[in-house]
CSV table of C-alpha atoms in Angstrom, one decimal:
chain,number,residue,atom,x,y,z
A,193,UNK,CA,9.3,2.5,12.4
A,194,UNK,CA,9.7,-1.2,12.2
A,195,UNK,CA,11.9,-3.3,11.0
A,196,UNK,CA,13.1,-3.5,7.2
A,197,UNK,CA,13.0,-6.4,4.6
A,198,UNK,CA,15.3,-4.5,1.8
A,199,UNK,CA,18.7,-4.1,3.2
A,200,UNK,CA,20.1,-1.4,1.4
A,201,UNK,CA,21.0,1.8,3.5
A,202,UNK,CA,18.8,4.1,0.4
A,203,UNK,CA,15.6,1.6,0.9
A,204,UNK,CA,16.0,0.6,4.1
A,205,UNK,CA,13.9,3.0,5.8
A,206,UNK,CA,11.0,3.0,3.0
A,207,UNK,CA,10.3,-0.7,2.5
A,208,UNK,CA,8.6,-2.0,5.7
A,209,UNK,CA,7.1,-5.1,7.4
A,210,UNK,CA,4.5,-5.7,9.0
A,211,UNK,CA,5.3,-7.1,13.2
A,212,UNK,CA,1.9,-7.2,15.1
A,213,UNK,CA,1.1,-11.3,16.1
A,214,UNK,CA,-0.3,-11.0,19.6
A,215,UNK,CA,-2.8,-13.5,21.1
A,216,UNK,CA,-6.1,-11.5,22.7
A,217,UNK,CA,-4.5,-12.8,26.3
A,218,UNK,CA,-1.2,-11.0,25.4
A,219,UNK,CA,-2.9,-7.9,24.7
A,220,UNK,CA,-4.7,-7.8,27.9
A,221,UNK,CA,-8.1,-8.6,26.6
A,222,UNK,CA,-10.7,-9.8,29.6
A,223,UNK,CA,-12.3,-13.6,29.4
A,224,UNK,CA,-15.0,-15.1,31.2
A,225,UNK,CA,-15.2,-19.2,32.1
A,226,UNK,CA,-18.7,-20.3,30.7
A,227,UNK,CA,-20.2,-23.6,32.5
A,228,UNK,CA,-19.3,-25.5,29.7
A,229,UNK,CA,-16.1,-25.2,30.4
A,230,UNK,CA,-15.3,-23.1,27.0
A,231,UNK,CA,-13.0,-19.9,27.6
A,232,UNK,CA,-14.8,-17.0,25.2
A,233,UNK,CA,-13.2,-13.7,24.6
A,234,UNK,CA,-15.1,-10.4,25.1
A,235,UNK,CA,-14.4,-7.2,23.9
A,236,UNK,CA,-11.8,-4.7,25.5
A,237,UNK,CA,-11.9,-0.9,25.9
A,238,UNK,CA,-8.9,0.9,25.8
A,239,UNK,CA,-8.5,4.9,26.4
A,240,UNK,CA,-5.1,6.8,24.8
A,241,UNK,CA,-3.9,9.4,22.9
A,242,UNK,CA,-3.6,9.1,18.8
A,243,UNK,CA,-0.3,9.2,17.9
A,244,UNK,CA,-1.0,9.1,14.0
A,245,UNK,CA,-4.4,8.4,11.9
A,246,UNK,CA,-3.7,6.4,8.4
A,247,UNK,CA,-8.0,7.3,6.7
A,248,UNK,CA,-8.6,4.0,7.8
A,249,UNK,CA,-7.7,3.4,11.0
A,250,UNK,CA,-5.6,4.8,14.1
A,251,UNK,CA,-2.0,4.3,16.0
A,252,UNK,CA,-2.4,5.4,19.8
A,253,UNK,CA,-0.4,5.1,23.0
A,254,UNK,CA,-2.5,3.5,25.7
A,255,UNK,CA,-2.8,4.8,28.8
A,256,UNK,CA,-1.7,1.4,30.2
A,257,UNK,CA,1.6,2.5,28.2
A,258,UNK,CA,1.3,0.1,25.3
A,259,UNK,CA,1.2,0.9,21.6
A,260,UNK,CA,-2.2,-0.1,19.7
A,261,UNK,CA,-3.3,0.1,15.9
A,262,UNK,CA,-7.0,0.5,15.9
A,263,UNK,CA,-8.8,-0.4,12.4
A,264,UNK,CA,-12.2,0.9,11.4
A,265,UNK,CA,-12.6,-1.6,8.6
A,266,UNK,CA,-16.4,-2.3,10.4
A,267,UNK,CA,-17.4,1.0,10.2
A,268,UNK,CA,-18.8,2.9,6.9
A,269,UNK,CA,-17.1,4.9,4.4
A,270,UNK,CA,-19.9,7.6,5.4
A,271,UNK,CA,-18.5,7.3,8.9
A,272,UNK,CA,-15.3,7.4,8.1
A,273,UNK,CA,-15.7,10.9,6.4
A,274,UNK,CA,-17.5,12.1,9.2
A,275,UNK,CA,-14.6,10.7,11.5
A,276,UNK,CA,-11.8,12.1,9.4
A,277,UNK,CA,-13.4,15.8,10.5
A,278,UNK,CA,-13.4,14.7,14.4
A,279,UNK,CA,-9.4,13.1,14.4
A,280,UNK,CA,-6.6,15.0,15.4
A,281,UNK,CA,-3.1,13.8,16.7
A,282,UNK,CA,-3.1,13.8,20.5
A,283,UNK,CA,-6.6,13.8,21.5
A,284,UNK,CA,-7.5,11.2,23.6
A,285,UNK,CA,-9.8,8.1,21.8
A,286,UNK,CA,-12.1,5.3,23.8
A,287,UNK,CA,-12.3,2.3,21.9
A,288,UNK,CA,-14.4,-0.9,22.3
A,289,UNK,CA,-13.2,-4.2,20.0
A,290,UNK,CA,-11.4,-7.7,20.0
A,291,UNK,CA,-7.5,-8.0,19.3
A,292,UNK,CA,-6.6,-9.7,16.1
A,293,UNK,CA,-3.3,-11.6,14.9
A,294,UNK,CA,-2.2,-9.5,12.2
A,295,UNK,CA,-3.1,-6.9,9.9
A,296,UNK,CA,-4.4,-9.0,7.3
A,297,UNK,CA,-7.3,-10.2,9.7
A,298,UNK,CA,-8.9,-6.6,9.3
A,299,UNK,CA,-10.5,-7.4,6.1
A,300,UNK,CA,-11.9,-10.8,6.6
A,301,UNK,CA,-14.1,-13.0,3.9
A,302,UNK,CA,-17.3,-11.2,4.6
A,303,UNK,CA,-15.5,-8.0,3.8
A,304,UNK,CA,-14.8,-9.4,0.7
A,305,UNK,CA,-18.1,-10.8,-0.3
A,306,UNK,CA,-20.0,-7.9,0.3
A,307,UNK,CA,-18.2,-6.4,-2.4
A,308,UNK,CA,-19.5,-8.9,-5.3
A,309,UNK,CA,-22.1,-9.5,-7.1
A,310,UNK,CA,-25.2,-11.1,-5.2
A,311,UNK,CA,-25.5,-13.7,-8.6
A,312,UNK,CA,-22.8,-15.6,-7.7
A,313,UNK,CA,-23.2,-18.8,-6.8
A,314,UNK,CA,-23.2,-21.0,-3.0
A,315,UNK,CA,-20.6,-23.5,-4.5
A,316,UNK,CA,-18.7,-20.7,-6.5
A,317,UNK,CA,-18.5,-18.6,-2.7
A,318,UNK,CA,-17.5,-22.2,-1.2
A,319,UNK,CA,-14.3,-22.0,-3.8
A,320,UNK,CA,-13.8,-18.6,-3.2
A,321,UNK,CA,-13.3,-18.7,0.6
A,322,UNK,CA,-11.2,-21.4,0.6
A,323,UNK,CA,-8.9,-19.1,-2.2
A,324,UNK,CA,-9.5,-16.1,0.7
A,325,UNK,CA,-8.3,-18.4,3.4
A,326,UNK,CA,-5.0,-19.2,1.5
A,327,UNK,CA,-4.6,-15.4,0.2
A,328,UNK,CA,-4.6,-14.5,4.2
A,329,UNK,CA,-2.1,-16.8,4.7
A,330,UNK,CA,0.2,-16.3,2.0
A,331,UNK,CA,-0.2,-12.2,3.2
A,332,UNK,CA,1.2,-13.2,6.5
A,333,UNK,CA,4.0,-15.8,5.3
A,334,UNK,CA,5.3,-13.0,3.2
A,335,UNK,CA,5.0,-10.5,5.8
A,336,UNK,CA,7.0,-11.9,8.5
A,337,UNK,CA,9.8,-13.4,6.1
A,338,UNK,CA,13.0,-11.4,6.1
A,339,UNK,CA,14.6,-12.8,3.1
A,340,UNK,CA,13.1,-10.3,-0.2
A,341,UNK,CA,13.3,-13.3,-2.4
A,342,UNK,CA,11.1,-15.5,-0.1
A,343,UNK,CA,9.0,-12.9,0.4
A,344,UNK,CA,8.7,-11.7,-3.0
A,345,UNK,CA,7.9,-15.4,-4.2
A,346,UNK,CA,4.7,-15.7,-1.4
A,347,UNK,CA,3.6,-12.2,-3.0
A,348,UNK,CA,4.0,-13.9,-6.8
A,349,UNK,CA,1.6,-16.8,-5.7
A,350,UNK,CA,-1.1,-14.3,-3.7
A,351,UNK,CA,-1.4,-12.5,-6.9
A,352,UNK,CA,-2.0,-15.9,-9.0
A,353,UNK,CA,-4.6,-17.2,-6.3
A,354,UNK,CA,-6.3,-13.3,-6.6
A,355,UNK,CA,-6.2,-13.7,-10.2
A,356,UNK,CA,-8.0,-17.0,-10.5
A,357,UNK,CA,-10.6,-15.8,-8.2
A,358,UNK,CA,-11.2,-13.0,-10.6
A,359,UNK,CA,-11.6,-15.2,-13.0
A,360,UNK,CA,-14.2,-16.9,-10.8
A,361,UNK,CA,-16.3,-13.7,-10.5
A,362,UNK,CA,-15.6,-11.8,-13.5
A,363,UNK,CA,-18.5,-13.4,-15.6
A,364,UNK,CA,-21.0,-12.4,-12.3
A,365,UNK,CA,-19.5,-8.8,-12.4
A,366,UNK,CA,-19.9,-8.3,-16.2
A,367,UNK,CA,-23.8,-9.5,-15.7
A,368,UNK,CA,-24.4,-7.6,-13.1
A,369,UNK,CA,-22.5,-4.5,-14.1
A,370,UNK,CA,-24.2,-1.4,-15.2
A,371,UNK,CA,-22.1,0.8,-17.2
A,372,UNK,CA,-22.0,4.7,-16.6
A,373,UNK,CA,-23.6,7.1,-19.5
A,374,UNK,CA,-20.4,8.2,-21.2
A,375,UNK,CA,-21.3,11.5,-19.9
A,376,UNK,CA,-21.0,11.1,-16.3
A,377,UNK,CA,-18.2,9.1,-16.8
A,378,UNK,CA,-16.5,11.7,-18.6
A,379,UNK,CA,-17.3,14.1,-16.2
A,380,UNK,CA,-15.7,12.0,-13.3
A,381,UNK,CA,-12.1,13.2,-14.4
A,382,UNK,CA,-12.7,16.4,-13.6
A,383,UNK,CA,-12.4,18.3,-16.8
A,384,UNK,CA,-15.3,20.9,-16.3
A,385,UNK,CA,-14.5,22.2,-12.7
A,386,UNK,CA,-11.1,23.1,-13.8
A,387,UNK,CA,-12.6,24.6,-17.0
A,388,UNK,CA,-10.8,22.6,-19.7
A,389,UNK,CA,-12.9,22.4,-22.2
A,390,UNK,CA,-13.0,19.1,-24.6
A,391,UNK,CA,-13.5,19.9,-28.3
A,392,UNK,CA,-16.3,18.8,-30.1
A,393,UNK,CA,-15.0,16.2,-32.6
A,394,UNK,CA,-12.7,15.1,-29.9
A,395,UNK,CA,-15.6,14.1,-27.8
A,396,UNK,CA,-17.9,11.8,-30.5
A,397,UNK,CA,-14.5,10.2,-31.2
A,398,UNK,CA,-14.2,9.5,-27.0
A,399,UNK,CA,-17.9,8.5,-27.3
A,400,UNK,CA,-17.8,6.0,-30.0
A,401,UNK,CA,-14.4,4.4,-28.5
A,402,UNK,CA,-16.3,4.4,-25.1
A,403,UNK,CA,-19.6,2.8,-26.4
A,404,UNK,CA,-17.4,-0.1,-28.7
A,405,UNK,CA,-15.2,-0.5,-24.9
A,406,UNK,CA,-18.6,-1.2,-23.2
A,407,UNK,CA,-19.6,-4.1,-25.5
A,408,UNK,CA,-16.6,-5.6,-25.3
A,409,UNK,CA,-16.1,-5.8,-21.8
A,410,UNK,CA,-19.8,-7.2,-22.1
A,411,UNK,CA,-19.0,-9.8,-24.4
A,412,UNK,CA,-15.6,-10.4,-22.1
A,413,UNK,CA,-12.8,-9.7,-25.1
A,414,UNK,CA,-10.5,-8.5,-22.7
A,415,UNK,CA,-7.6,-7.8,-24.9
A,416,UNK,CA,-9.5,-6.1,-27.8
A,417,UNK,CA,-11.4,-4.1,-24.5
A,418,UNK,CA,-7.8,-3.3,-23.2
A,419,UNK,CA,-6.9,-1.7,-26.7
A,420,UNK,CA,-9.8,-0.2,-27.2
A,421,UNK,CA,-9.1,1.8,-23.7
A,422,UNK,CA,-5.6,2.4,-24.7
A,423,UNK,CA,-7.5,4.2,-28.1
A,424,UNK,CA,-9.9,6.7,-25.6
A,425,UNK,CA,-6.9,7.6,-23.1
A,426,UNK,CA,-5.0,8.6,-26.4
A,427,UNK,CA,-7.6,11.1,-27.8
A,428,UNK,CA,-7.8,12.0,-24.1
A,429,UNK,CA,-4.2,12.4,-22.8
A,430,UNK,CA,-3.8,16.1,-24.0
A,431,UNK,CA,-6.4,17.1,-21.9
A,432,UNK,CA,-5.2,15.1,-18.8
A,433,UNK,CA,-2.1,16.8,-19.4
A,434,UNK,CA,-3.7,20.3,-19.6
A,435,UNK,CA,-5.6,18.7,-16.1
A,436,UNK,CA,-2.4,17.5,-14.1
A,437,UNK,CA,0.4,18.9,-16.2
A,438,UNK,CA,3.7,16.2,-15.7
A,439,UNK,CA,6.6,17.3,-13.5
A,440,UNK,CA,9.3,18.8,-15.1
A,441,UNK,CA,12.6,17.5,-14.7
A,442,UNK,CA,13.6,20.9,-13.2
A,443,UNK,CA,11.6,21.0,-10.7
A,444,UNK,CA,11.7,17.2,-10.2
A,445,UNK,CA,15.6,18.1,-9.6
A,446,UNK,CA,14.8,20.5,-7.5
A,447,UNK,CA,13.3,18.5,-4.6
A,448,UNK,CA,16.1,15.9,-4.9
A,449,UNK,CA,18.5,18.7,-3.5
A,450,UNK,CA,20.9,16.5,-4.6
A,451,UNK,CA,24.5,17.9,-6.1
A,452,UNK,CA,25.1,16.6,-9.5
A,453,UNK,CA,27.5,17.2,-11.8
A,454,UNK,CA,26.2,18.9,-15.5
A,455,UNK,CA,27.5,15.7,-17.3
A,456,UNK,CA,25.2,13.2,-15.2
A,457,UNK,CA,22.2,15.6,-15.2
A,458,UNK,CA,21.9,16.3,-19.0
A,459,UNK,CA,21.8,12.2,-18.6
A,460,UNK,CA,19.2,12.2,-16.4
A,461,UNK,CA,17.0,14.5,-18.1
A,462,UNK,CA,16.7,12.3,-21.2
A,463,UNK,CA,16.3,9.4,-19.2
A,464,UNK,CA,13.3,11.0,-17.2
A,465,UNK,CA,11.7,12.3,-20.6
A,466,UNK,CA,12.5,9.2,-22.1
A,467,UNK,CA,10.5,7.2,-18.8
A,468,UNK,CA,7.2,9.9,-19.0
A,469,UNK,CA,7.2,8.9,-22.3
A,470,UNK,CA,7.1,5.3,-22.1
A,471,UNK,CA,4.5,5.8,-18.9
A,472,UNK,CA,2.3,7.5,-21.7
A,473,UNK,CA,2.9,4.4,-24.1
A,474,UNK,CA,2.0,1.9,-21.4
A,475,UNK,CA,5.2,0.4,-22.2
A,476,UNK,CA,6.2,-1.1,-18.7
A,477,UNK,CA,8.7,-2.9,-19.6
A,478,UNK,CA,10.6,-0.1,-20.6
A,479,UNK,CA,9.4,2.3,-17.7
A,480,UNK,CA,11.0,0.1,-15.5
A,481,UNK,CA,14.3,-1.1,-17.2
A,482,UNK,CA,14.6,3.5,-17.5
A,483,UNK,CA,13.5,3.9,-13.9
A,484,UNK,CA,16.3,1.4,-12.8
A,485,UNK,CA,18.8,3.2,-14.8
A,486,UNK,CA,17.7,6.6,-13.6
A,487,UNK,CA,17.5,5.8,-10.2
A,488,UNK,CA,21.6,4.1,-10.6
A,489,UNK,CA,22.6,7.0,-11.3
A,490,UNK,CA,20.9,9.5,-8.7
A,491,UNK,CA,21.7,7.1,-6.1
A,492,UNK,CA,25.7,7.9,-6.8
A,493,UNK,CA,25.2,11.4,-5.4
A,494,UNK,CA,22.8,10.8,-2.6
A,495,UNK,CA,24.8,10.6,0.9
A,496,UNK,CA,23.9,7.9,3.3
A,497,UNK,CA,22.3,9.2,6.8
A,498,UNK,CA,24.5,9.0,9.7
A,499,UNK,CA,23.8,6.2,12.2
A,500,UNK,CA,22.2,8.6,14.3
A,501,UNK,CA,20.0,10.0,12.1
A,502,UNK,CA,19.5,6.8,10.7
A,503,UNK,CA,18.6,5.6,14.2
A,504,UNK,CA,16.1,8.3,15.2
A,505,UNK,CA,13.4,6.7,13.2
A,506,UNK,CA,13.1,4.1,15.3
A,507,UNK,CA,10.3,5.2,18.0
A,508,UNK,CA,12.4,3.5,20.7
A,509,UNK,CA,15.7,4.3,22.1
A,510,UNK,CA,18.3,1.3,22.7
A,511,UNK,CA,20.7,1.0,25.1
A,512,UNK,CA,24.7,2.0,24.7
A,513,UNK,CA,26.2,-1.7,24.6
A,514,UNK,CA,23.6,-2.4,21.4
A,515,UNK,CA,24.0,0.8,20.4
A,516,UNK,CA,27.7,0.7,19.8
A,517,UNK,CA,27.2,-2.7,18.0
A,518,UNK,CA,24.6,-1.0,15.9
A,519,UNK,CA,26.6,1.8,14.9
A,520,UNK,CA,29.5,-0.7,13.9
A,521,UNK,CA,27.3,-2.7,11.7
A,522,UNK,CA,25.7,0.4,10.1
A,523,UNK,CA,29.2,2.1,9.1
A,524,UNK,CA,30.2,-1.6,8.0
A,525,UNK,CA,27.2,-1.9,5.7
A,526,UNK,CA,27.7,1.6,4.3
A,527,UNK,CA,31.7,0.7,3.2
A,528,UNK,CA,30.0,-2.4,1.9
A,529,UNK,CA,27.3,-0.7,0.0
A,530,UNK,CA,29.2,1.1,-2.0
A,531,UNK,CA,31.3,-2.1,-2.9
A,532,UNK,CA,28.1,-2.9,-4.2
A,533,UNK,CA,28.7,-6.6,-1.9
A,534,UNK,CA,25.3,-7.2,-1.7
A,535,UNK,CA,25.7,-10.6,0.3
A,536,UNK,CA,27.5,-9.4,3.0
A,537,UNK,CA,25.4,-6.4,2.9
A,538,UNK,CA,22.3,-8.6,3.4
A,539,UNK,CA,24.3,-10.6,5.8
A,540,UNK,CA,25.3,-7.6,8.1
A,541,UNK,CA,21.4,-6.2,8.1
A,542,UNK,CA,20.6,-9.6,9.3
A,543,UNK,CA,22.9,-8.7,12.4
A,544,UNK,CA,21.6,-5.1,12.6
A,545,UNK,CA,17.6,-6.7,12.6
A,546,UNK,CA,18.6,-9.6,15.5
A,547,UNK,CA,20.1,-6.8,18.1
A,548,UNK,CA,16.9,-5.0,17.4
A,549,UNK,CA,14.1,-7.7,17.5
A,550,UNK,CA,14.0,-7.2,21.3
A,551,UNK,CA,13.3,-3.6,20.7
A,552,UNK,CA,10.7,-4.1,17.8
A,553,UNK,CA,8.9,-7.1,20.4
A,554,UNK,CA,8.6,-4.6,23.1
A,555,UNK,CA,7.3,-1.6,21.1
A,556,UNK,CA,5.5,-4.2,19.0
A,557,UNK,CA,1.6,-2.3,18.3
A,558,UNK,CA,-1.7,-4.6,19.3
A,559,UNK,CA,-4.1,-4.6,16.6
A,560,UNK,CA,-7.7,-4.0,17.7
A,561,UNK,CA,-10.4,-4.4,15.4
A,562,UNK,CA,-13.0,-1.5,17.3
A,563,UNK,CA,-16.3,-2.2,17.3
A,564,UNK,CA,-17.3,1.1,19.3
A,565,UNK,CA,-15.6,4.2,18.9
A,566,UNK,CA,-15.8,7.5,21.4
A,567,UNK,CA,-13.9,10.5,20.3
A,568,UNK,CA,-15.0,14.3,22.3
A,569,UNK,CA,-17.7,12.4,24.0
A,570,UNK,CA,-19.4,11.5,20.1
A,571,UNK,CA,-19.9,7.7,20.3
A,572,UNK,CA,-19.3,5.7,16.5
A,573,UNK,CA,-21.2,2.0,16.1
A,574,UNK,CA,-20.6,0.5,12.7
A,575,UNK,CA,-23.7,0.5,10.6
């Protein structure tokens, strides 16, 4: 577990940063002294045992005793399936690659071009990695910042500089895009292997609405495309109900295993109807503003973990002087919580994160982008 940006005892443990910046030296990583003089990093194997495997990439304990997060961003999504078959927690991995500086780095401008169009143009791509560079760094800002706000602000700007570079390929895609047969891309929800059968009329309607959505994205009339979708998913939503009926609020309860009194549940079951409702609409602005209520109530009868419990999601164990100034904070923030004094909450988190930062640099996981893969003696090179 690592350390939290949200400091609110019901969030804390779900909203996450990211904490891996190590140099290739600090990882271990070998180097050899060319005759110019230049220092060039090689590649480093390291053997351990996976602790946890992500569909994309692997934690493991080295046998050198460190932690490691190993990515397979180079290696195929046909390799990856065959992969997922051969993974299992605790079996021991051999892995070949260089150490990079933070998550971020695992998908890396040539990842990113490969995925457009091969129309667009040299001085377009110049724009475009410049935009990626920035992106990257704004990613990395945002993930090492402890204050939400700050963070939340970085994320705001990423999003702008990802939208203007959609803007910057979008005219390439469209020209380049070839639109499935309204068939096959009907039959890509799944309808027909769980035997739900569309009716006739029903389907020329979906056809038509599909055909007029093609030529507009064609002709790039995004908001008359975006309505025109919002037309097919209508005709279609009682089927995708009959396909992945909604949760009831009963059984939504149910997992909760919360104890709430009648009054506040009769509440919360118009509130949830009211919110799958407005998730059918599209109206987000109300989905949220009824999830926010919704989840103000529940939270009034959920009951904080103890500072054990809370404690024994960390992956390390601390020692008793911290851990008796940990405990204090924790029961602090909890009498605080419920005050609802969120600036003396935020304050007292801070505390809670600074005793722990030692912790969370020691256990801190190096990120190894592999290159070469050996798992029960089968050797992986990315294609």
């Amino acid at each position: 577990m690592k350390k939290t940006i949200k400091k609110s005892w019901m969030i804390a443990s779900a909203l996450t940063i990211g904490m891996a910046v190590l140099t290739p030296l600090q990882a271990g990583a070998t180097s050899v002294e060319p005759t110019n003089g230049v220092t060039v990093q090689i590649e480093q194997q390291i053997t351990g045992t996976i602790t946890s495997f992500n569909g994309v990439g692997v934690g493991i304990k080295g046998r050198d005793g460190k932690n490691y997060y190993i990515s397979f961003s180079k290696f195929s999504d046909e390799q990856l399936k065959q992969m997922r078959m051969n993974i299992v927690e605790g079996q021991e991995i051999t892995v070949e690659g260089g150490v990079v500086e933070h998550y971020a780095d695992f998908y890396t401008f040539e990842d990113y071009k490969k995925e457009l169009p091969k129309n667009v143009p040299n001085e377009e791509l110049t724009k475009l990695e410049k935009m990626f560079s920035e992106v990257k760094k704004l990613e990395k800002e945002a993930s090492k910042t402890k204050e939400m706000e700050e963070a939340e602000k970085k994320y705001e700007e990423f999003n702008k500089i990802w939208e203007e570079m959609y803007k910057i390929t979008k005219p390439y895609i469209i020209a380049s895009w070839q639109p499935q047969p309204f068939k096959e891309f009907l039959e890509n929800y799944g309808f027909s292997e769980n035997n739900i059968v569309i009716a006739e009329n029903d389907k020329k309607e979906l056809k038509d609405i599909y055909e007029e959505w093609v030529k507009l994205e064609k002709d790039g009339q995004e908001e008359k495309s975006k309505e025109k979708m919002k037309a097919f998913k209508k005709v279609l939503q009682p089927y995708l109900d009959e396909l992945n009926p909604p949760e009831t609020f009963e059984k939504y309860i149910e997992g909760v295993n919360l104890e709430i009194s009648t009054e506040d549940l009769a509440k919360l079951k118009d509130i949830y109807e009211d919110i799958q409702k407005a998730e059918k609409d599209d109206n987000y602005e109300l989905y949220n503003k009824l999830s926010t209520e919704f989840y103000n109530i529940l939270s009034q009868f959920i009951i904080p973990p103890t500072f054990e419990e809370y404690m024994s999601r960390y992956e390390f164990k601390v020692n008793k002087a911290d851990s008796k100034q940990l405990k204090q904070l924790y029961e602090e923030i909890l009498k605080l919580d419920k005050k609802e004094d969120s600036t003396k909450v935020e304050e007292k988190w801070g505390a809670f994160d600074n005793i722990l930062e030692p912790y969370f640099e020691a256990n801190r996981e190096i990120l190894i982008s592999a290159s070469k893969l050996t798992i029960n003696g089968q050797e992986y090179l990315p294609r």
